[in-house]
PDB file of C-alpha atoms in Angstrom:
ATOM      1  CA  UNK A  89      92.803 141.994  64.867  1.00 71.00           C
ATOM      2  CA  UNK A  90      94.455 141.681  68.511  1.00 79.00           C
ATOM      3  CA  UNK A  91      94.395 138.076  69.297  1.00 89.00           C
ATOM      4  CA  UNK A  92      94.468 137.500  72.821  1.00 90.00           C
ATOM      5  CA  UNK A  93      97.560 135.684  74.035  1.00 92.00           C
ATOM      6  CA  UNK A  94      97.350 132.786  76.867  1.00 93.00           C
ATOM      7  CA  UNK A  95     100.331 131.002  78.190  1.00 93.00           C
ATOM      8  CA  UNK A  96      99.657 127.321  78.537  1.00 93.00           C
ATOM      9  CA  UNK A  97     101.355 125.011  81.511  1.00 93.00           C
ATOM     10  CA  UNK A  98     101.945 121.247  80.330  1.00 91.00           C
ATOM     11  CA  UNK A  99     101.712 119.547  83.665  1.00 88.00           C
ATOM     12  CA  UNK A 100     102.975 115.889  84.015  1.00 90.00           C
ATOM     13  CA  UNK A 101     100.161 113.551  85.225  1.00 89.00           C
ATOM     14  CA  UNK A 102     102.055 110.898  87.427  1.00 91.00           C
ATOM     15  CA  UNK A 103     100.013 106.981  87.669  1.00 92.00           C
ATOM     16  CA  UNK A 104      97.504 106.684  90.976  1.00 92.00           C
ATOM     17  CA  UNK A 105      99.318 104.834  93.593  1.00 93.00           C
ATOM     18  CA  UNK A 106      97.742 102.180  95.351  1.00 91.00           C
ATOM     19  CA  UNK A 107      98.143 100.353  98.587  1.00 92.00           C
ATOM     20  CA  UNK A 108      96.814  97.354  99.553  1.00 90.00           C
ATOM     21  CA  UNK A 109      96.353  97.408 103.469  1.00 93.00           C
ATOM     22  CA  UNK A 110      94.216  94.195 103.921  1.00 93.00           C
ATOM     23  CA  UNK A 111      94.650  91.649 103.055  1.00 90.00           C
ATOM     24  CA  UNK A 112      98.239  91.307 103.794  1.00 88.00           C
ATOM     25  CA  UNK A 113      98.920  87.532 101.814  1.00 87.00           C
ATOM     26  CA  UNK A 114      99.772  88.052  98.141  1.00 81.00           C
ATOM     27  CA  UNK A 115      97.524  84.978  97.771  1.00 82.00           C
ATOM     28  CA  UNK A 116      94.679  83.520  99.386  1.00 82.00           C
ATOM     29  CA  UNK A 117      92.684  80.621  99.717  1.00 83.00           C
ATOM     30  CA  UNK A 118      88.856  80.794 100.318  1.00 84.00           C
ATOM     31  CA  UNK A 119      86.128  78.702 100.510  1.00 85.00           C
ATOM     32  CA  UNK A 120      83.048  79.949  98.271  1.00 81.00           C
ATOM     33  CA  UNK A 121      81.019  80.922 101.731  1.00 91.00           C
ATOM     34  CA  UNK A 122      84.309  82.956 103.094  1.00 92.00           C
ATOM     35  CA  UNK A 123      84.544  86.641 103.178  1.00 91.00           C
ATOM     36  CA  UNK A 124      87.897  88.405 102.054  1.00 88.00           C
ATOM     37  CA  UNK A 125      88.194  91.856 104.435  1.00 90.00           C
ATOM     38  CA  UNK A 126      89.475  94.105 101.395  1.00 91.00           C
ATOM     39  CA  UNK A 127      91.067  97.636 102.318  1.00 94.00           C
ATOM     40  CA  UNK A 128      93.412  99.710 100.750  1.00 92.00           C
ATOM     41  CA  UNK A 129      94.157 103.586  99.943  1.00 93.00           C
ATOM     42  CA  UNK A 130      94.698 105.418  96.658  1.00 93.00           C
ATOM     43  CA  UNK A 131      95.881 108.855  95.667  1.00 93.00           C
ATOM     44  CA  UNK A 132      96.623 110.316  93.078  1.00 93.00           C
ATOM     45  CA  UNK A 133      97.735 114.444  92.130  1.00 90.00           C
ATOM     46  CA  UNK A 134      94.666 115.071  90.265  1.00 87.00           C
ATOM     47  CA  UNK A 135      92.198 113.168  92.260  1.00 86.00           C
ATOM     48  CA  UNK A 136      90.233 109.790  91.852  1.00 87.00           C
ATOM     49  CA  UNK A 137      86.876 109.533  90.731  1.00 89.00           C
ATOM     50  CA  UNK A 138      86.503 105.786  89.619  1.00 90.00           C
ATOM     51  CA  UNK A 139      88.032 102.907  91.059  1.00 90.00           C
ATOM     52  CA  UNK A 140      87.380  98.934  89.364  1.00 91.00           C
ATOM     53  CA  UNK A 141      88.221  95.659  91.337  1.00 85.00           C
ATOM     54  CA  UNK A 142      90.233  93.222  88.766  1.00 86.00           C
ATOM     55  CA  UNK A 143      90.119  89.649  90.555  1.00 81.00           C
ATOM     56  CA  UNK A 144      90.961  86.317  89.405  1.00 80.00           C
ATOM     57  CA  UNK A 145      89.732  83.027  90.524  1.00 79.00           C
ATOM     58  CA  UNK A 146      91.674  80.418  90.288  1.00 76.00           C
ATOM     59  CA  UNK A 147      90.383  76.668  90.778  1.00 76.00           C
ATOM     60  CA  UNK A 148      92.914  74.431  90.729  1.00 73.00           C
ATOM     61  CA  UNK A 149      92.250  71.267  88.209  1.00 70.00           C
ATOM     62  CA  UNK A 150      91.849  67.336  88.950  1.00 75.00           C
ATOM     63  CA  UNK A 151      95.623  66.914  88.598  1.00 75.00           C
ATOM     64  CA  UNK A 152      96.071  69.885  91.709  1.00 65.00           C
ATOM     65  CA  UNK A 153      97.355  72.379  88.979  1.00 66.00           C
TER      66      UNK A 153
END
């Protein structure tokens, strides 16, 4: 039999880069009515499909911690 011979190209897949454009603050404090403007690019070399928003709230306890 003459198997067909295909030459395969392992191509390194580097992590998405994200920047965050707004907002600038590292943290933030809000009150529960307040809007955060959120806006930020991402690229990647084999293209996005899916992006997921990972928050935290924090409230801070009766002792301000």
């Amino acid at each position: 039999m003459n198997d067909a011979i295909y030459r395969v190209q392992l191509i390194k897949d580097r992590p998405p880069s994200v920047i965050l454009k707004a907002p600038r603050a590292e943290k933030t404090t809000l009150l529960p009515s307040d809007r955060l403007p959120l806006a930020f690019t991402v690229r990647d070399d084999f293209g996005i499909k899916k992006i997921d928003l990972v928050y935290e709230v924090f409230r801070p306890g009766p002792d301000g911690n």
